[in-house]
């Protein structure tokens, strides 16, 4: 099964990024691509949703499985193909933009071709949104196509880790299932042992899983949730004292709340309320 849309290349690009083509190949065991260096002047990402495939680079063959991807820069040699025994469901996008080279290099994405995504579902949703728009409207809404392309790249940049750093543990999905509950209960005292027990693992392994999935500690996540609530309440509860908002957000110490708020927002809670409360 193939779903693919090829779009006209814009000679004068007014956007940060734009898709040249986007698609899905599923159950295509003969899918094989080889491009010589200099043959293709755009970026492309090939992401594996299921099954497996292979990428050849530096005289080696690498296997890609679910949640893993290859990122090619313009003009690079490209060689990738599906497994014949377990054909991949591969989601791909070719894209271009005048500022993309610096965008990826500054974030060190030139240092690896192979990546794993900590939250694959987010990439798949963003890819489907872009593909659906391209299939439905082609190039009738150029700004929207560009926006959806950037959304896909933003998810990739946020979620991708070099594959050489180790394959993601499938237990990480259980961390994702806990996040809404952790966010909802963020204002309550945070007891690491209780959250590890909910997952049925040790506190050490819980912290390791959490960092692998979220690239932050559990407490850093709780802090973000608390400060997000506090920011909302500072504007919605204008008559409430900042000290009470701090308590409601899980900070019995107002001075500590002010310190953490300042670290994230670059201003005090009272200053934030003054600037954004109008």
PDB file of C-alpha atoms in Angstrom:
ATOM      1  CA  UNK A   1       0.000   0.000   0.000  1.00  0.00           C
ATOM      2  CA  UNK A   2       1.299   3.412  -0.961  1.00  0.00           C
ATOM      3  CA  UNK A   3       0.031   6.867  -0.046  1.00  0.00           C
ATOM      4  CA  UNK A   4       2.198   9.602  -1.470  1.00  0.00           C
ATOM      5  CA  UNK A   5       1.886  13.179  -2.636  1.00  0.00           C
ATOM      6  CA  UNK A   6       4.550  15.065  -4.582  1.00  0.00           C
ATOM      7  CA  UNK A   7       4.323  18.842  -4.535  1.00  0.00           C
ATOM      8  CA  UNK A   8       5.722  21.562  -6.749  1.00  0.00           C
ATOM      9  CA  UNK A   9       9.036  22.977  -5.535  1.00  0.00           C
ATOM     10  CA  UNK A  10       8.718  26.678  -4.813  1.00  0.00           C
ATOM     11  CA  UNK A  11      11.450  28.666  -6.650  1.00  0.00           C
ATOM     12  CA  UNK A  12      11.236  31.528  -4.151  1.00  0.00           C
ATOM     13  CA  UNK A  13      10.616  30.093  -0.710  1.00  0.00           C
ATOM     14  CA  UNK A  14       8.849  32.500   1.672  1.00  0.00           C
ATOM     15  CA  UNK A  15       8.671  29.904   4.472  1.00  0.00           C
ATOM     16  CA  UNK A  16      11.096  28.370   6.950  1.00  0.00           C
ATOM     17  CA  UNK A  17      10.294  24.916   5.588  1.00  0.00           C
ATOM     18  CA  UNK A  18       8.075  23.284   2.987  1.00  0.00           C
ATOM     19  CA  UNK A  19       7.376  19.684   1.913  1.00  0.00           C
ATOM     20  CA  UNK A  20       8.558  18.418  -1.453  1.00  0.00           C
ATOM     21  CA  UNK A  21       6.765  15.110  -0.937  1.00  0.00           C
ATOM     22  CA  UNK A  22       5.212  13.101   1.870  1.00  0.00           C
ATOM     23  CA  UNK A  23       3.900   9.579   2.073  1.00  0.00           C
ATOM     24  CA  UNK A  24       3.570   6.113   3.572  1.00  0.00           C
ATOM     25  CA  UNK A  25       4.782   2.781   2.202  1.00  0.00           C
ATOM     26  CA  UNK A  26       3.266  -0.254   3.909  1.00  0.00           C
ATOM     27  CA  UNK A  27       3.659  -3.946   3.034  1.00  0.00           C
ATOM     28  CA  UNK A  28       6.050  -3.170   0.188  1.00  0.00           C
ATOM     29  CA  UNK A  29       8.846  -5.748   0.639  1.00  0.00           C
ATOM     30  CA  UNK A  30      10.526  -4.620  -2.594  1.00  0.00           C
ATOM     31  CA  UNK A  31      10.861  -1.012  -1.440  1.00  0.00           C
ATOM     32  CA  UNK A  32      14.514  -0.107  -2.035  1.00  0.00           C
ATOM     33  CA  UNK A  33      16.167   3.279  -2.677  1.00  0.00           C
ATOM     34  CA  UNK A  34      19.720   4.210  -3.647  1.00  0.00           C
ATOM     35  CA  UNK A  35      20.769   7.776  -4.460  1.00  0.00           C
ATOM     36  CA  UNK A  36      24.310   8.864  -5.204  1.00  0.00           C
ATOM     37  CA  UNK A  37      25.870  11.817  -3.383  1.00  0.00           C
ATOM     38  CA  UNK A  38      24.611  15.077  -4.864  1.00  0.00           C
ATOM     39  CA  UNK A  39      21.508  13.537  -6.409  1.00  0.00           C
ATOM     40  CA  UNK A  40      18.903  15.040  -4.052  1.00  0.00           C
ATOM     41  CA  UNK A  41      18.933  18.621  -2.831  1.00  0.00           C
ATOM     42  CA  UNK A  42      16.494  18.346   0.053  1.00  0.00           C
ATOM     43  CA  UNK A  43      16.248  16.872   3.529  1.00  0.00           C
ATOM     44  CA  UNK A  44      14.292  13.722   4.211  1.00  0.00           C
ATOM     45  CA  UNK A  45      13.173  11.703   7.189  1.00  0.00           C
ATOM     46  CA  UNK A  46      12.125   8.070   6.907  1.00  0.00           C
ATOM     47  CA  UNK A  47      10.454   6.829  10.099  1.00  0.00           C
ATOM     48  CA  UNK A  48       9.493   3.212  10.808  1.00  0.00           C
ATOM     49  CA  UNK A  49       6.063   2.730  12.391  1.00  0.00           C
ATOM     50  CA  UNK A  50       6.165  -1.083  12.286  1.00  0.00           C
ATOM     51  CA  UNK A  51       8.107  -3.898  10.679  1.00  0.00           C
ATOM     52  CA  UNK A  52      11.757  -3.307   9.929  1.00  0.00           C
ATOM     53  CA  UNK A  53      14.135  -2.083   7.275  1.00  0.00           C
ATOM     54  CA  UNK A  54      17.778  -1.332   6.695  1.00  0.00           C
ATOM     55  CA  UNK A  55      20.025   1.675   6.120  1.00  0.00           C
ATOM     56  CA  UNK A  56      23.499   1.393   4.602  1.00  0.00           C
ATOM     57  CA  UNK A  57      26.033   4.013   5.693  1.00  0.00           C
ATOM     58  CA  UNK A  58      29.809   4.072   6.132  1.00  0.00           C
ATOM     59  CA  UNK A  59      30.097   0.544   4.685  1.00  0.00           C
ATOM     60  CA  UNK A  60      27.793  -0.842   7.364  1.00  0.00           C
ATOM     61  CA  UNK A  61      24.190  -2.027   7.407  1.00  0.00           C
ATOM     62  CA  UNK A  62      21.938  -0.820  10.215  1.00  0.00           C
ATOM     63  CA  UNK A  63      18.541  -2.255  11.069  1.00  0.00           C
ATOM     64  CA  UNK A  64      15.669   0.115  11.817  1.00  0.00           C
ATOM     65  CA  UNK A  65      12.611  -0.996  13.774  1.00  0.00           C
ATOM     66  CA  UNK A  66       9.465   0.647  15.165  1.00  0.00           C
ATOM     67  CA  UNK A  67      10.025   4.147  16.517  1.00  0.00           C
ATOM     68  CA  UNK A  68      13.319   4.600  14.663  1.00  0.00           C
ATOM     69  CA  UNK A  69      14.228   6.854  11.764  1.00  0.00           C
ATOM     70  CA  UNK A  70      16.919   7.985   9.366  1.00  0.00           C
ATOM     71  CA  UNK A  71      17.524  11.679   8.658  1.00  0.00           C
ATOM     72  CA  UNK A  72      19.327  12.646   5.458  1.00  0.00           C
ATOM     73  CA  UNK A  73      20.784  16.074   4.751  1.00  0.00           C
ATOM     74  CA  UNK A  74      20.806  17.429   1.175  1.00  0.00           C
ATOM     75  CA  UNK A  75      23.326  15.907  -1.256  1.00  0.00           C
ATOM     76  CA  UNK A  76      24.061  12.879   0.945  1.00  0.00           C
ATOM     77  CA  UNK A  77      24.355   9.354  -0.398  1.00  0.00           C
ATOM     78  CA  UNK A  78      21.171   7.491   0.477  1.00  0.00           C
ATOM     79  CA  UNK A  79      20.582   3.760   0.653  1.00  0.00           C
ATOM     80  CA  UNK A  80      17.643   2.268   2.526  1.00  0.00           C
ATOM     81  CA  UNK A  81      15.283  -0.638   1.965  1.00  0.00           C
ATOM     82  CA  UNK A  82      12.558  -2.723   3.545  1.00  0.00           C
ATOM     83  CA  UNK A  83      12.958  -6.127   5.102  1.00  0.00           C
ATOM     84  CA  UNK A  84      11.473  -8.775   2.807  1.00  0.00           C
ATOM     85  CA  UNK A  85      10.410 -11.008   5.720  1.00  0.00           C
ATOM     86  CA  UNK A  86       8.933  -8.226   7.872  1.00  0.00           C
ATOM     87  CA  UNK A  87       8.191  -5.295   5.524  1.00  0.00           C
ATOM     88  CA  UNK A  88       8.266  -1.918   7.154  1.00  0.00           C
ATOM     89  CA  UNK A  89       5.480   0.586   7.502  1.00  0.00           C
ATOM     90  CA  UNK A  90       7.627   3.613   6.722  1.00  0.00           C
ATOM     91  CA  UNK A  91       6.408   7.225   7.017  1.00  0.00           C
ATOM     92  CA  UNK A  92       8.526   9.674   5.036  1.00  0.00           C
ATOM     93  CA  UNK A  93       8.789  13.320   4.171  1.00  0.00           C
ATOM     94  CA  UNK A  94      11.139  15.227   1.861  1.00  0.00           C
ATOM     95  CA  UNK A  95      11.413  18.910   2.736  1.00  0.00           C
ATOM     96  CA  UNK A  96      13.493  22.020   2.142  1.00  0.00           C
ATOM     97  CA  UNK A  97      14.035  25.560   3.407  1.00  0.00           C
ATOM     98  CA  UNK A  98      16.782  28.156   3.373  1.00  0.00           C
ATOM     99  CA  UNK A  99      17.375  28.113   7.125  1.00  0.00           C
ATOM    100  CA  UNK A 100      17.094  24.384   7.766  1.00  0.00           C
ATOM    101  CA  UNK A 101      20.794  23.569   7.464  1.00  0.00           C
ATOM    102  CA  UNK A 102      21.670  25.869  10.360  1.00  0.00           C
ATOM    103  CA  UNK A 103      18.549  24.792  12.268  1.00  0.00           C
ATOM    104  CA  UNK A 104      19.634  21.149  12.300  1.00  0.00           C
ATOM    105  CA  UNK A 105      23.368  21.755  12.664  1.00  0.00           C
ATOM    106  CA  UNK A 106      22.892  24.042  15.672  1.00  0.00           C
ATOM    107  CA  UNK A 107      20.981  21.194  17.312  1.00  0.00           C
ATOM    108  CA  UNK A 108      23.717  18.717  16.323  1.00  0.00           C
ATOM    109  CA  UNK A 109      21.509  16.619  14.066  1.00  0.00           C
ATOM    110  CA  UNK A 110      24.375  16.392  11.586  1.00  0.00           C
ATOM    111  CA  UNK A 111      26.248  14.111  13.983  1.00  0.00           C
ATOM    112  CA  UNK A 112      24.016  11.098  13.422  1.00  0.00           C
ATOM    113  CA  UNK A 113      21.843   9.733  10.635  1.00  0.00           C
ATOM    114  CA  UNK A 114      19.964   7.200  12.759  1.00  0.00           C
ATOM    115  CA  UNK A 115      17.526   8.215  15.478  1.00  0.00           C
ATOM    116  CA  UNK A 116      14.968   6.809  17.873  1.00  0.00           C
ATOM    117  CA  UNK A 117      11.873   8.761  18.916  1.00  0.00           C
ATOM    118  CA  UNK A 118      10.903   8.746  22.583  1.00  0.00           C
ATOM    119  CA  UNK A 119       7.210   9.343  21.815  1.00  0.00           C
ATOM    120  CA  UNK A 120       6.555   7.829  18.367  1.00  0.00           C
ATOM    121  CA  UNK A 121       2.802   8.488  18.473  1.00  0.00           C
ATOM    122  CA  UNK A 122       3.403  12.247  18.446  1.00  0.00           C
ATOM    123  CA  UNK A 123       5.460  11.994  15.249  1.00  0.00           C
ATOM    124  CA  UNK A 124       2.881   9.734  13.618  1.00  0.00           C
ATOM    125  CA  UNK A 125       0.053  12.179  14.401  1.00  0.00           C
ATOM    126  CA  UNK A 126       2.020  15.110  12.987  1.00  0.00           C
ATOM    127  CA  UNK A 127       2.932  13.135   9.863  1.00  0.00           C
ATOM    128  CA  UNK A 128      -0.679  12.076   9.274  1.00  0.00           C
ATOM    129  CA  UNK A 129      -1.817  15.699   9.609  1.00  0.00           C
ATOM    130  CA  UNK A 130       0.681  16.817   6.963  1.00  0.00           C
ATOM    131  CA  UNK A 131      -0.101  13.931   4.619  1.00  0.00           C
ATOM    132  CA  UNK A 132      -3.842  14.456   5.010  1.00  0.00           C
ATOM    133  CA  UNK A 133      -3.567  18.151   4.172  1.00  0.00           C
ATOM    134  CA  UNK A 134      -1.404  17.442   1.125  1.00  0.00           C
ATOM    135  CA  UNK A 135      -3.778  14.745  -0.113  1.00  0.00           C
ATOM    136  CA  UNK A 136      -6.886  16.871   0.404  1.00  0.00           C
ATOM    137  CA  UNK A 137      -5.814  20.320  -0.741  1.00  0.00           C
ATOM    138  CA  UNK A 138      -2.466  19.841  -2.493  1.00  0.00           C
ATOM    139  CA  UNK A 139      -1.015  23.381  -2.664  1.00  0.00           C
ATOM    140  CA  UNK A 140      -4.161  25.435  -2.123  1.00  0.00           C
ATOM    141  CA  UNK A 141      -3.016  26.538   1.348  1.00  0.00           C
ATOM    142  CA  UNK A 142       0.760  27.042   1.285  1.00  0.00           C
ATOM    143  CA  UNK A 143       1.085  28.606   4.772  1.00  0.00           C
ATOM    144  CA  UNK A 144      -0.805  25.672   6.305  1.00  0.00           C
ATOM    145  CA  UNK A 145       1.431  23.147   4.546  1.00  0.00           C
ATOM    146  CA  UNK A 146       4.485  24.968   5.849  1.00  0.00           C
ATOM    147  CA  UNK A 147       3.030  25.116   9.362  1.00  0.00           C
ATOM    148  CA  UNK A 148       2.311  21.385   9.389  1.00  0.00           C
ATOM    149  CA  UNK A 149       5.807  20.645   8.073  1.00  0.00           C
ATOM    150  CA  UNK A 150       7.341  22.713  10.858  1.00  0.00           C
ATOM    151  CA  UNK A 151       5.113  20.967  13.408  1.00  0.00           C
ATOM    152  CA  UNK A 152       6.424  17.609  12.203  1.00  0.00           C
ATOM    153  CA  UNK A 153      10.046  18.781  12.361  1.00  0.00           C
ATOM    154  CA  UNK A 154       9.510  20.278  15.812  1.00  0.00           C
ATOM    155  CA  UNK A 155       8.259  16.919  17.102  1.00  0.00           C
ATOM    156  CA  UNK A 156      11.236  15.180  15.525  1.00  0.00           C
ATOM    157  CA  UNK A 157      13.765  17.607  16.992  1.00  0.00           C
ATOM    158  CA  UNK A 158      12.117  17.420  20.410  1.00  0.00           C
ATOM    159  CA  UNK A 159      11.758  13.639  20.517  1.00  0.00           C
ATOM    160  CA  UNK A 160      14.733  12.229  18.607  1.00  0.00           C
ATOM    161  CA  UNK A 161      17.793  10.752  20.301  1.00  0.00           C
ATOM    162  CA  UNK A 162      20.759   9.192  18.465  1.00  0.00           C
ATOM    163  CA  UNK A 163      20.111   5.519  17.877  1.00  0.00           C
ATOM    164  CA  UNK A 164      23.669   4.693  18.918  1.00  0.00           C
ATOM    165  CA  UNK A 165      22.669   5.799  22.414  1.00  0.00           C
ATOM    166  CA  UNK A 166      20.523   2.682  22.783  1.00  0.00           C
ATOM    167  CA  UNK A 167      17.098   1.574  21.694  1.00  0.00           C
ATOM    168  CA  UNK A 168      14.168   2.952  23.673  1.00  0.00           C
ATOM    169  CA  UNK A 169      12.744   0.644  26.314  1.00  0.00           C
ATOM    170  CA  UNK A 170       9.126  -0.256  25.618  1.00  0.00           C
ATOM    171  CA  UNK A 171       8.439   0.272  29.331  1.00  0.00           C
ATOM    172  CA  UNK A 172       8.682   3.966  28.499  1.00  0.00           C
ATOM    173  CA  UNK A 173       5.136   3.763  27.158  1.00  0.00           C
ATOM    174  CA  UNK A 174       3.979   3.182  30.717  1.00  0.00           C
ATOM    175  CA  UNK A 175       5.633   6.459  31.719  1.00  0.00           C
ATOM    176  CA  UNK A 176       3.613   8.250  29.031  1.00  0.00           C
ATOM    177  CA  UNK A 177       0.426   6.762  30.448  1.00  0.00           C
ATOM    178  CA  UNK A 178       1.273   8.220  33.865  1.00  0.00           C
ATOM    179  CA  UNK A 179       1.920  11.775  32.650  1.00  0.00           C
ATOM    180  CA  UNK A 180      -1.713  13.024  32.673  1.00  0.00           C
ATOM    181  CA  UNK A 181      -2.133  11.709  36.213  1.00  0.00           C
ATOM    182  CA  UNK A 182       1.137  13.263  37.348  1.00  0.00           C
ATOM    183  CA  UNK A 183       0.076  16.575  35.828  1.00  0.00           C
ATOM    184  CA  UNK A 184      -3.325  16.413  37.499  1.00  0.00           C
ATOM    185  CA  UNK A 185      -1.819  15.632  40.906  1.00  0.00           C
ATOM    186  CA  UNK A 186       1.213  17.917  40.592  1.00  0.00           C
ATOM    187  CA  UNK A 187       0.120  20.278  43.368  1.00  0.00           C
ATOM    188  CA  UNK A 188       0.074  17.431  45.867  1.00  0.00           C
ATOM    189  CA  UNK A 189       3.267  16.445  47.697  1.00  0.00           C
ATOM    190  CA  UNK A 190       5.452  14.505  45.274  1.00  0.00           C
ATOM    191  CA  UNK A 191       6.485  11.120  46.676  1.00  0.00           C
ATOM    192  CA  UNK A 192       8.776   9.335  44.235  1.00  0.00           C
ATOM    193  CA  UNK A 193       8.262   5.943  45.895  1.00  0.00           C
ATOM    194  CA  UNK A 194       4.505   6.095  45.299  1.00  0.00           C
ATOM    195  CA  UNK A 195       4.881   6.797  41.580  1.00  0.00           C
ATOM    196  CA  UNK A 196       7.483   4.055  41.177  1.00  0.00           C
ATOM    197  CA  UNK A 197       5.120   1.674  42.958  1.00  0.00           C
ATOM    198  CA  UNK A 198       2.313   2.544  40.540  1.00  0.00           C
ATOM    199  CA  UNK A 199       4.603   1.452  37.731  1.00  0.00           C
ATOM    200  CA  UNK A 200       5.803  -1.586  39.657  1.00  0.00           C
ATOM    201  CA  UNK A 201       9.492  -0.690  39.467  1.00  0.00           C
ATOM    202  CA  UNK A 202      12.214   0.597  41.768  1.00  0.00           C
ATOM    203  CA  UNK A 203      12.655   4.339  42.271  1.00  0.00           C
ATOM    204  CA  UNK A 204      16.017   4.172  40.474  1.00  0.00           C
ATOM    205  CA  UNK A 205      14.516   2.449  37.431  1.00  0.00           C
ATOM    206  CA  UNK A 206      11.518   4.785  37.454  1.00  0.00           C
ATOM    207  CA  UNK A 207      13.822   7.813  37.295  1.00  0.00           C
ATOM    208  CA  UNK A 208      15.888   6.191  34.524  1.00  0.00           C
ATOM    209  CA  UNK A 209      12.782   5.423  32.441  1.00  0.00           C
ATOM    210  CA  UNK A 210      11.376   8.887  33.033  1.00  0.00           C
ATOM    211  CA  UNK A 211      14.561  10.615  31.935  1.00  0.00           C
ATOM    212  CA  UNK A 212      14.820   8.419  28.829  1.00  0.00           C
ATOM    213  CA  UNK A 213      11.278   9.340  27.791  1.00  0.00           C
ATOM    214  CA  UNK A 214      11.056  12.977  28.892  1.00  0.00           C
ATOM    215  CA  UNK A 215      14.706  14.130  29.028  1.00  0.00           C
ATOM    216  CA  UNK A 216      14.077  15.516  32.513  1.00  0.00           C
ATOM    217  CA  UNK A 217      13.701  14.153  36.016  1.00  0.00           C
ATOM    218  CA  UNK A 218      10.265  13.420  37.504  1.00  0.00           C
ATOM    219  CA  UNK A 219      10.678  16.392  39.848  1.00  0.00           C
ATOM    220  CA  UNK A 220      11.529  18.708  36.962  1.00  0.00           C
ATOM    221  CA  UNK A 221       8.312  17.606  35.271  1.00  0.00           C
ATOM    222  CA  UNK A 222       6.302  18.230  38.445  1.00  0.00           C
ATOM    223  CA  UNK A 223       7.912  21.669  38.776  1.00  0.00           C
ATOM    224  CA  UNK A 224       6.851  22.583  35.234  1.00  0.00           C
ATOM    225  CA  UNK A 225       3.306  21.436  35.943  1.00  0.00           C
ATOM    226  CA  UNK A 226       3.144  23.441  39.173  1.00  0.00           C
ATOM    227  CA  UNK A 227       4.486  26.598  37.601  1.00  0.00           C
ATOM    228  CA  UNK A 228       2.090  26.247  34.676  1.00  0.00           C
ATOM    229  CA  UNK A 229      -0.830  26.073  37.106  1.00  0.00           C
ATOM    230  CA  UNK A 230       0.516  29.025  39.059  1.00  0.00           C
ATOM    231  CA  UNK A 231       0.862  31.160  35.911  1.00  0.00           C
ATOM    232  CA  UNK A 232      -2.744  30.455  35.009  1.00  0.00           C
ATOM    233  CA  UNK A 233      -4.016  31.220  38.504  1.00  0.00           C
ATOM    234  CA  UNK A 234      -2.022  34.450  38.769  1.00  0.00           C
ATOM    235  CA  UNK A 235      -4.197  35.829  35.969  1.00  0.00           C
ATOM    236  CA  UNK A 236      -7.454  34.049  36.715  1.00  0.00           C
ATOM    237  CA  UNK A 237      -7.429  34.659  40.482  1.00  0.00           C
ATOM    238  CA  UNK A 238      -6.351  38.257  40.555  1.00  0.00           C
ATOM    239  CA  UNK A 239      -7.729  38.910  44.032  1.00  0.00           C
ATOM    240  CA  UNK A 240      -5.891  35.948  45.551  1.00  0.00           C
ATOM    241  CA  UNK A 241      -2.611  36.612  47.345  1.00  0.00           C
ATOM    242  CA  UNK A 242       0.491  35.243  45.641  1.00  0.00           C
ATOM    243  CA  UNK A 243       1.320  33.339  48.810  1.00  0.00           C
ATOM    244  CA  UNK A 244      -1.951  31.425  48.587  1.00  0.00           C
ATOM    245  CA  UNK A 245      -1.390  30.663  44.909  1.00  0.00           C
ATOM    246  CA  UNK A 246       2.029  29.299  45.822  1.00  0.00           C
ATOM    247  CA  UNK A 247       0.459  27.005  48.422  1.00  0.00           C
ATOM    248  CA  UNK A 248      -2.278  25.844  46.044  1.00  0.00           C
ATOM    249  CA  UNK A 249       0.370  25.035  43.406  1.00  0.00           C
ATOM    250  CA  UNK A 250       2.324  22.878  45.857  1.00  0.00           C
ATOM    251  CA  UNK A 251       4.801  25.398  47.283  1.00  0.00           C
ATOM    252  CA  UNK A 252       4.315  25.998  51.023  1.00  0.00           C
ATOM    253  CA  UNK A 253       7.368  28.301  50.908  1.00  0.00           C
ATOM    254  CA  UNK A 254       6.600  31.522  49.053  1.00  0.00           C
ATOM    255  CA  UNK A 255      10.278  32.411  48.753  1.00  0.00           C
ATOM    256  CA  UNK A 256      11.022  29.055  47.113  1.00  0.00           C
ATOM    257  CA  UNK A 257       8.062  29.519  44.764  1.00  0.00           C
ATOM    258  CA  UNK A 258       9.349  32.958  43.797  1.00  0.00           C
ATOM    259  CA  UNK A 259      12.807  31.517  43.172  1.00  0.00           C
ATOM    260  CA  UNK A 260      11.550  28.730  40.874  1.00  0.00           C
ATOM    261  CA  UNK A 261       9.175  31.092  39.061  1.00  0.00           C
ATOM    262  CA  UNK A 262      12.033  33.525  38.472  1.00  0.00           C
ATOM    263  CA  UNK A 263      14.264  30.741  37.109  1.00  0.00           C
ATOM    264  CA  UNK A 264      11.677  29.762  34.492  1.00  0.00           C
ATOM    265  CA  UNK A 265      10.033  33.077  33.628  1.00  0.00           C
ATOM    266  CA  UNK A 266      12.786  35.615  34.237  1.00  0.00           C
ATOM    267  CA  UNK A 267      10.520  37.705  36.467  1.00  0.00           C
ATOM    268  CA  UNK A 268       8.711  37.503  39.779  1.00  0.00           C
ATOM    269  CA  UNK A 269       5.111  36.256  40.035  1.00  0.00           C
ATOM    270  CA  UNK A 270       3.917  39.745  40.950  1.00  0.00           C
ATOM    271  CA  UNK A 271       5.671  41.233  37.909  1.00  0.00           C
ATOM    272  CA  UNK A 272       4.166  38.543  35.686  1.00  0.00           C
ATOM    273  CA  UNK A 273       0.694  39.326  37.011  1.00  0.00           C
ATOM    274  CA  UNK A 274       1.315  43.035  36.398  1.00  0.00           C
ATOM    275  CA  UNK A 275       2.496  42.560  32.806  1.00  0.00           C
ATOM    276  CA  UNK A 276      -0.007  39.985  31.598  1.00  0.00           C
ATOM    277  CA  UNK A 277      -3.022  40.652  33.741  1.00  0.00           C
ATOM    278  CA  UNK A 278      -4.411  43.502  31.662  1.00  0.00           C
TER     279      UNK A 278
END
